[in-house]
Short mmCIF file of C-alpha atoms in Angstrom, two decimals:
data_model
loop_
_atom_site.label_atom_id
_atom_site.label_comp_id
_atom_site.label_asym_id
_atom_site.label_seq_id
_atom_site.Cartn_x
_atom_site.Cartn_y
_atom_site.Cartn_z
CA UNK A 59 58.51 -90.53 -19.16
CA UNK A 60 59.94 -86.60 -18.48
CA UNK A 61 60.35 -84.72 -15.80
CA UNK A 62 57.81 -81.75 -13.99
CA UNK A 63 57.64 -78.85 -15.51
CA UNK A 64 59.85 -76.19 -13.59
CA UNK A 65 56.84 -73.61 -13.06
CA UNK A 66 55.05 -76.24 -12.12
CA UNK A 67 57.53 -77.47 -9.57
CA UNK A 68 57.69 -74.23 -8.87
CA UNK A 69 54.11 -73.29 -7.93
CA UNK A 70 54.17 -76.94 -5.32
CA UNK A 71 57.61 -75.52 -3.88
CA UNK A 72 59.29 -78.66 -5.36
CA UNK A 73 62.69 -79.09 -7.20
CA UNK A 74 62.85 -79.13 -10.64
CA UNK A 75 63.97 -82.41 -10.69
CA UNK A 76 61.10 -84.18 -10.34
CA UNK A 77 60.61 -87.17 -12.91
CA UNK A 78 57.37 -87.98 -13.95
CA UNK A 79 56.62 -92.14 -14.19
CA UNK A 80 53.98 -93.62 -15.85
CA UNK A 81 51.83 -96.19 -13.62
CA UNK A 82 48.90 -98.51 -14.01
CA UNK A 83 45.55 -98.82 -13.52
CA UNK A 84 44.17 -99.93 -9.61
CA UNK A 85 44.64 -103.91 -10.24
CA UNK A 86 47.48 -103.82 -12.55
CA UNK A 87 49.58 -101.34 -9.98
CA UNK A 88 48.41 -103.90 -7.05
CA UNK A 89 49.89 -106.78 -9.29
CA UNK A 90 53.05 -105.10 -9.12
CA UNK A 91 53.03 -104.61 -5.76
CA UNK A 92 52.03 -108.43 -5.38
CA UNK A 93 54.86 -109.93 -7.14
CA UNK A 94 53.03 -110.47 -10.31
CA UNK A 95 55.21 -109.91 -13.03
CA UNK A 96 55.76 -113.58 -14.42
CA UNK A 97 54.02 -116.08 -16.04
CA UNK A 98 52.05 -118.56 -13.71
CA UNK A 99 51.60 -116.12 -11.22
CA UNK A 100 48.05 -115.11 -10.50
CA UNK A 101 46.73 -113.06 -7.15
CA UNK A 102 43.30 -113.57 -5.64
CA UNK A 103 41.85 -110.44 -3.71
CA UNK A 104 38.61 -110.55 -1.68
CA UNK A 105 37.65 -107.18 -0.95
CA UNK A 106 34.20 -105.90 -0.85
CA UNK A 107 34.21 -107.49 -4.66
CA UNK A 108 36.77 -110.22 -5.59
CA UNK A 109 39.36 -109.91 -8.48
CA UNK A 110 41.40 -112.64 -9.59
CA UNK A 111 43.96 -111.11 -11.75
CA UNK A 112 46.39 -113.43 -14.32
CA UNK A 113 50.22 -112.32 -15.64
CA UNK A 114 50.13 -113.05 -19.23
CA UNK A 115 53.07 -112.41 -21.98
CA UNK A 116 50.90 -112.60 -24.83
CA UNK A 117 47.20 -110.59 -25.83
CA UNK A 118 44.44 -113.73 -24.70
CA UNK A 119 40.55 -112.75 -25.04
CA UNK A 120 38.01 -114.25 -23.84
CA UNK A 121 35.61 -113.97 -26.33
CA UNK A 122 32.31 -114.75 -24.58
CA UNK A 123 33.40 -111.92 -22.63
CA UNK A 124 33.75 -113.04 -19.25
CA UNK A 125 36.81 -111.77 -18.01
CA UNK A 126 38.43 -108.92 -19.19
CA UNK A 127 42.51 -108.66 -21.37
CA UNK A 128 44.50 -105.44 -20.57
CA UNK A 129 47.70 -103.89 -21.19
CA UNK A 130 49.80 -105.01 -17.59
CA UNK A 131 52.05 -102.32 -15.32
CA UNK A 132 55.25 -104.35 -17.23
CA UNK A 133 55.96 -102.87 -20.07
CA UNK A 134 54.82 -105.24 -23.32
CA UNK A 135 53.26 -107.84 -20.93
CA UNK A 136 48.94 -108.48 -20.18
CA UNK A 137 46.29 -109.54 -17.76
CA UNK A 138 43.24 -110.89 -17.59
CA UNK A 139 41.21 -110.30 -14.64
CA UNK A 140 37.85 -111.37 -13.29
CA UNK A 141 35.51 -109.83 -11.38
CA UNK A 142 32.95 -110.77 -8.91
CA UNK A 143 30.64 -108.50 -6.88
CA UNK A 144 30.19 -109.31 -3.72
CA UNK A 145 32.91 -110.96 -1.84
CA UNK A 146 34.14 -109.86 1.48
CA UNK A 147 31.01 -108.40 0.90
CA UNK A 148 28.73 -111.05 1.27
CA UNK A 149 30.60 -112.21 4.48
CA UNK A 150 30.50 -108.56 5.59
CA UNK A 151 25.91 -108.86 4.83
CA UNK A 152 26.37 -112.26 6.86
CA UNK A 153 28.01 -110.44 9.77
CA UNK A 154 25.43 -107.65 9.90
CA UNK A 155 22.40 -109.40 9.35
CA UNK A 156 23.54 -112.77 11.31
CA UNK A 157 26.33 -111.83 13.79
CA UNK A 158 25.11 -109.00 16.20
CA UNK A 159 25.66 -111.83 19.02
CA UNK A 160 29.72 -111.94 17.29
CA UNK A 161 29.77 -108.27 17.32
CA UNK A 162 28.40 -108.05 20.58
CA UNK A 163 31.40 -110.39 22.16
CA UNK A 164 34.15 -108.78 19.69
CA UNK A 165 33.52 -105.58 21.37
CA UNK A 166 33.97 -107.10 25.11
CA UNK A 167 37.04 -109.09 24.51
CA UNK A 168 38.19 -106.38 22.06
CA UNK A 169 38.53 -109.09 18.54
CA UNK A 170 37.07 -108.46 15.24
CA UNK A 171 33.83 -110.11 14.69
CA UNK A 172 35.24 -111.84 11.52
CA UNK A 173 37.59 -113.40 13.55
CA UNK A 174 35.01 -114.63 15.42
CA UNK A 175 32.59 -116.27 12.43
CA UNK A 176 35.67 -117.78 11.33
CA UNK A 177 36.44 -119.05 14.07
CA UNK A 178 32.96 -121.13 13.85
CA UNK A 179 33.02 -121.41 10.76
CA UNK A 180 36.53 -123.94 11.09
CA UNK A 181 34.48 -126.21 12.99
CA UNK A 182 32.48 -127.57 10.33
CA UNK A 183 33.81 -130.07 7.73
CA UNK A 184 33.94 -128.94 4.00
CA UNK A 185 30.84 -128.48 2.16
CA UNK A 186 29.12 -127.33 5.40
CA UNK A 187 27.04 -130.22 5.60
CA UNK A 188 25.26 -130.00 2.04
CA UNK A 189 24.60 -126.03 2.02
CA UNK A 190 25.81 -124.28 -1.11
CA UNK A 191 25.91 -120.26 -0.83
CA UNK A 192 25.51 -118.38 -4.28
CA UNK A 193 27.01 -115.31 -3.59
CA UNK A 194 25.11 -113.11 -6.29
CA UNK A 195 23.81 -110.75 -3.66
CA UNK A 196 24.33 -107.74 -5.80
CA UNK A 197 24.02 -109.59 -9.30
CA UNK A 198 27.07 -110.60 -11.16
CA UNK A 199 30.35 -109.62 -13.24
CA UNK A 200 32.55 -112.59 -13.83
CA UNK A 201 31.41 -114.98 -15.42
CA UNK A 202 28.13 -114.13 -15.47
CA UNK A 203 27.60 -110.35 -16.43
CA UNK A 204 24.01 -110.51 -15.24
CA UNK A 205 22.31 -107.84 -13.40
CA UNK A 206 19.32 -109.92 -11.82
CA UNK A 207 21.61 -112.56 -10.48
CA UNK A 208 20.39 -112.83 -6.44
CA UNK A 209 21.94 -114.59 -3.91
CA UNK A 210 20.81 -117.86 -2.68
CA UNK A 211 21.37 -120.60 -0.03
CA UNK A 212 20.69 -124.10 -1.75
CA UNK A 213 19.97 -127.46 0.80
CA UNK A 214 19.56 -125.38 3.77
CA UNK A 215 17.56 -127.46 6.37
CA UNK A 216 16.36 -127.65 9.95
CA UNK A 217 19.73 -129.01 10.81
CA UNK A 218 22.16 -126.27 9.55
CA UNK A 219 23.32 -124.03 12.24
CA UNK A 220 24.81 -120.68 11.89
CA UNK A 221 28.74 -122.00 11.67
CA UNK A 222 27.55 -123.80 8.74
CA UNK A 223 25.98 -120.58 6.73
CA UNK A 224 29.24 -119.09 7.30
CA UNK A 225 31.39 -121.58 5.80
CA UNK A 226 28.73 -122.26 3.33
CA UNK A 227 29.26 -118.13 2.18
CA UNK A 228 33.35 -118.33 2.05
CA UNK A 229 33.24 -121.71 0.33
CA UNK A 230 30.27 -120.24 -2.62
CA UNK A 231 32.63 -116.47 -2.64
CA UNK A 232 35.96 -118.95 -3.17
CA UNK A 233 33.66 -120.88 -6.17
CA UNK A 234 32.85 -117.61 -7.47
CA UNK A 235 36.37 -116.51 -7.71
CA UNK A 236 37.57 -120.08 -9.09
CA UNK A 237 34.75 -119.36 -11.73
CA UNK A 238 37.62 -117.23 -12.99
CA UNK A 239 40.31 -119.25 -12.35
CA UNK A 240 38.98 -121.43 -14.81
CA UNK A 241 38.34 -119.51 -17.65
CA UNK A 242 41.47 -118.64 -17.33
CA UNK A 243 43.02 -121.90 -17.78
CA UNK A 244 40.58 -122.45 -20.67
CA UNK A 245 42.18 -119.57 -22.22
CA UNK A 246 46.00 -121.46 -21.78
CA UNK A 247 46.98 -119.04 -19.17
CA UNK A 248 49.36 -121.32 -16.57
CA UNK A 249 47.78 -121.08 -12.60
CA UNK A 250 50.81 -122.62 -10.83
CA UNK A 251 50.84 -119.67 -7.72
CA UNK A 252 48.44 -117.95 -6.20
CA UNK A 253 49.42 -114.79 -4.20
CA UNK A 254 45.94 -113.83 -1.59
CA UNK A 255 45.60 -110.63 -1.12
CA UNK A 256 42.87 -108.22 0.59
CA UNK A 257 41.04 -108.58 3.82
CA UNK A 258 40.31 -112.51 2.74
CA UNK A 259 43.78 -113.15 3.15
CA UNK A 260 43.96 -112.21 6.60
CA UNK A 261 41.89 -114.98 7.59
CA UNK A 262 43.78 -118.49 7.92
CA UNK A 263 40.80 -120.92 7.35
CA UNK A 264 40.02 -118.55 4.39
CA UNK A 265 43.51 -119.51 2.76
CA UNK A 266 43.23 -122.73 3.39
CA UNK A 267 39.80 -123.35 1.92
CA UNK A 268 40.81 -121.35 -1.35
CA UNK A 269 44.04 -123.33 -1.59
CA UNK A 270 41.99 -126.50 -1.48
CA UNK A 271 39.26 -125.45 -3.93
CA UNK A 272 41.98 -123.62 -6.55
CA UNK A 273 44.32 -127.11 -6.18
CA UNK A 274 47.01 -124.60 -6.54
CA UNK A 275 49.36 -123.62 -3.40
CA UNK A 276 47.98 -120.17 -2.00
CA UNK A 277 50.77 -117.75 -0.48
CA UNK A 278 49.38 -114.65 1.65
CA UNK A 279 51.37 -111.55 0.50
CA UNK A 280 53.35 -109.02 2.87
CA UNK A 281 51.59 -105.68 1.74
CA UNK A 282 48.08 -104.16 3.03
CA UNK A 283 47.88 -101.64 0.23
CA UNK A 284 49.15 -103.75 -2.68
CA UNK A 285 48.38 -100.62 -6.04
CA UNK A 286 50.24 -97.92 -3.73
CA UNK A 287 53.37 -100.12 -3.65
CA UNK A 288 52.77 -101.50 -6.82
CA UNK A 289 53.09 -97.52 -8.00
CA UNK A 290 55.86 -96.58 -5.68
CA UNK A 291 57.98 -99.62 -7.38
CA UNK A 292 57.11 -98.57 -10.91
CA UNK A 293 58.61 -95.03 -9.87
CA UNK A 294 61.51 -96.49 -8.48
CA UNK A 295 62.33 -98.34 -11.43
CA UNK A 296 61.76 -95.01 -13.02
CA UNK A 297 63.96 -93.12 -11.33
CA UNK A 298 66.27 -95.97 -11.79
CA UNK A 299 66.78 -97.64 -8.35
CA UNK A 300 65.58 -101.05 -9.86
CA UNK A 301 66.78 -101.76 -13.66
CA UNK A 302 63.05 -103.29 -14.38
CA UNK A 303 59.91 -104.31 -12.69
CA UNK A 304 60.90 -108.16 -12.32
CA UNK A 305 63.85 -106.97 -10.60
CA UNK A 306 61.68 -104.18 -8.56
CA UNK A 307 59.44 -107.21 -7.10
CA UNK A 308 61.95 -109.79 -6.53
CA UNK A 309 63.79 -108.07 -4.23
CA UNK A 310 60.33 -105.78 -2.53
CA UNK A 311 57.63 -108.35 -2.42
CA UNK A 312 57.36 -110.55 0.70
CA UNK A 313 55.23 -113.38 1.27
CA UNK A 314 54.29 -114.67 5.10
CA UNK A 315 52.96 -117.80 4.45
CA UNK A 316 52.42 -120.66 1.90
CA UNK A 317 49.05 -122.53 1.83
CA UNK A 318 49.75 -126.03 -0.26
CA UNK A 319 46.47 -127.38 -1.27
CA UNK A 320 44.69 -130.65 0.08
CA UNK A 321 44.09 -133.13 -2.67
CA UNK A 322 41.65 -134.72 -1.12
CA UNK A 323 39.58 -131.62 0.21
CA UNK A 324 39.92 -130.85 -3.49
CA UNK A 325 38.16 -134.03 -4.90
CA UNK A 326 35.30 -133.21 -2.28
CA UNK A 327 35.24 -129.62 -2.96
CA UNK A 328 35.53 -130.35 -6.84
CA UNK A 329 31.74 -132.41 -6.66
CA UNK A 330 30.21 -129.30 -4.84
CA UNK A 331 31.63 -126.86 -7.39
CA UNK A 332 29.86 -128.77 -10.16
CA UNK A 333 26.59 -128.44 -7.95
CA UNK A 334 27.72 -124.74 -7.60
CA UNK A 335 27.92 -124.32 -11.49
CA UNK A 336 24.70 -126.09 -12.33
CA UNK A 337 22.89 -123.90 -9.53
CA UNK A 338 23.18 -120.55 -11.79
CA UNK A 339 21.68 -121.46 -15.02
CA UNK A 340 18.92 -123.38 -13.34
CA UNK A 341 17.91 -120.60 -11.01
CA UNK A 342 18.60 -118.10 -13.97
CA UNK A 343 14.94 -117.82 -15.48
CA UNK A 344 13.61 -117.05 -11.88
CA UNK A 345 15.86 -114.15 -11.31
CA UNK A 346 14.51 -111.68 -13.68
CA UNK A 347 10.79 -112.44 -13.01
CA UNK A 348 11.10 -111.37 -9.28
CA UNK A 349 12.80 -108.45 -10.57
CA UNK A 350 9.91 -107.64 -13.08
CA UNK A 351 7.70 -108.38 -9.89
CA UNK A 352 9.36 -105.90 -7.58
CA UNK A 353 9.98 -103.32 -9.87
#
């Protein structure tokens, strides 16, 4: 877009040669740093919240406004991106409030506690033995946009064992974020890849049970800070190192591993997900009056 002013250069003791590139917001800088620049290519990020975040050539709205259209890092291209609130960090309440015996044994044979959980949590089958986790724990964004949204565990029973409430919390954060991957598609947006991103992505059960409840293979990306890169490749296209962003990310962005979906975990996860859906609207009416009651 220019270059720095030289008394400005000046006053930072740089040269006056310093061009100035225009960049992106957070997620659309991290989708350039992800690879995702085309269309069909969508990234899933569980953080503390959990952003699914769609390449689009054309302006799509959602017009019950559940996800959200904005200008994209590539020149004249979009994205839509959902949002949901608590993620990684429902796994990370789990952890504290559940796993002080994980945290405990992480510290003496120096692992992370995650690892741990997860670890557990790949011994039980999918659907963790009939317990659905609605992970609303600090009300909703995507697709809900509802403040008193709580979190709850549905079917748990005298049965259900700790291993099971932590699959049952990544399985209901992965329907949350597939709540978005299917608006999405309602909105003729193409899901064909899926590039995992954030500290979800680190964990290989995790991949694998998104991959099976998106139907859509999963790669984990190369990258641990995906909108720095993203950033650093729009300046280098800037500067004129890459002759466009496609280009930029074709020959930057590396992918580890590919996660192909299991058709049949799919069908199975598919039932539970209609469960999952029904769960909200049902329990809807209830939220607010425990609000009204508490506050």
């Amino acid at each position: 877009t220019g270059y720095l002013k030289k008394e400005i250069a000046q006053l930072f003791g740089m040269n006056d040669h310093v061009m100035v590139v225009a960049g992106g917001g957070d997620n659309a800088a991290g989708a350039i740093g992800t690879g995702i620049v085309k269309s069909g290519l969508v990234s899933a990020s569980i953080g503390t919240s959990g952003v699914v975040f769609a390449f689009s050539d054309e302006v799509k709205i959602d017009m019950k406004g559940r996800v959200h259209t904005f200008c994209h890092a590539v020149p004249g291209k979009w994205h839509v991106m959902g949002v949901m609130l608590a993620a990684g960090g429902s796994f990370r309440w789990l952890r504290d409030v559940l796993g002080m015996e994980e945290k405990n044994l992480a510290a003496l044979l120096d692992k992370d506690a995650y690892e741990i959980l997860t670890e557990e949590a790949g011994q039980v089958e999918p659907g963790g033995e009939g317990l659905i986790f609605l992970p609303y724990l600090t009300g909703e964004r995507t697709p809900h946009a509802d403040p008193y949204a709580r979190g709850v565990f549905f079917g748990l029973t005298l049965k259900h064992r700790k291993n099971e409430m932590v699959r049952a919390v990544m399985e209901g954060v992965t329907f949350g974020m597939r709540d978005s991957f299917e608006i999405i598609r309602e909105m003729g947006i193409p899901i064909e890849e899926v590039m995992a991103i954030g500290g979800g992505a680190k964990s290989k059960l995790w991949r694998k049970i998104q991959a099976d409840i998106y139907q859509v293979p999963l790669y984990q990306v190369r990258i641990d800070e995906g909108p720095a890169f993203g950033a650093a490749l729009l300046a280098a296209v800037g500067e004129g190192i890459f002759p466009n962003v496609e280009q930029a990310c074709q020959r930057a962005v590396k992918v580890m591993d590919k996660v192909n979906p299991d058709f049949q975990k799919g069908v199975r996860y598919n039932e539970i997900y209609q469960i999952y859906k029904d769960l909200y609207p049902a329990l809807k009416p209830f939220y607010k009056r425990i609000s009204d009651i508490l506050w």
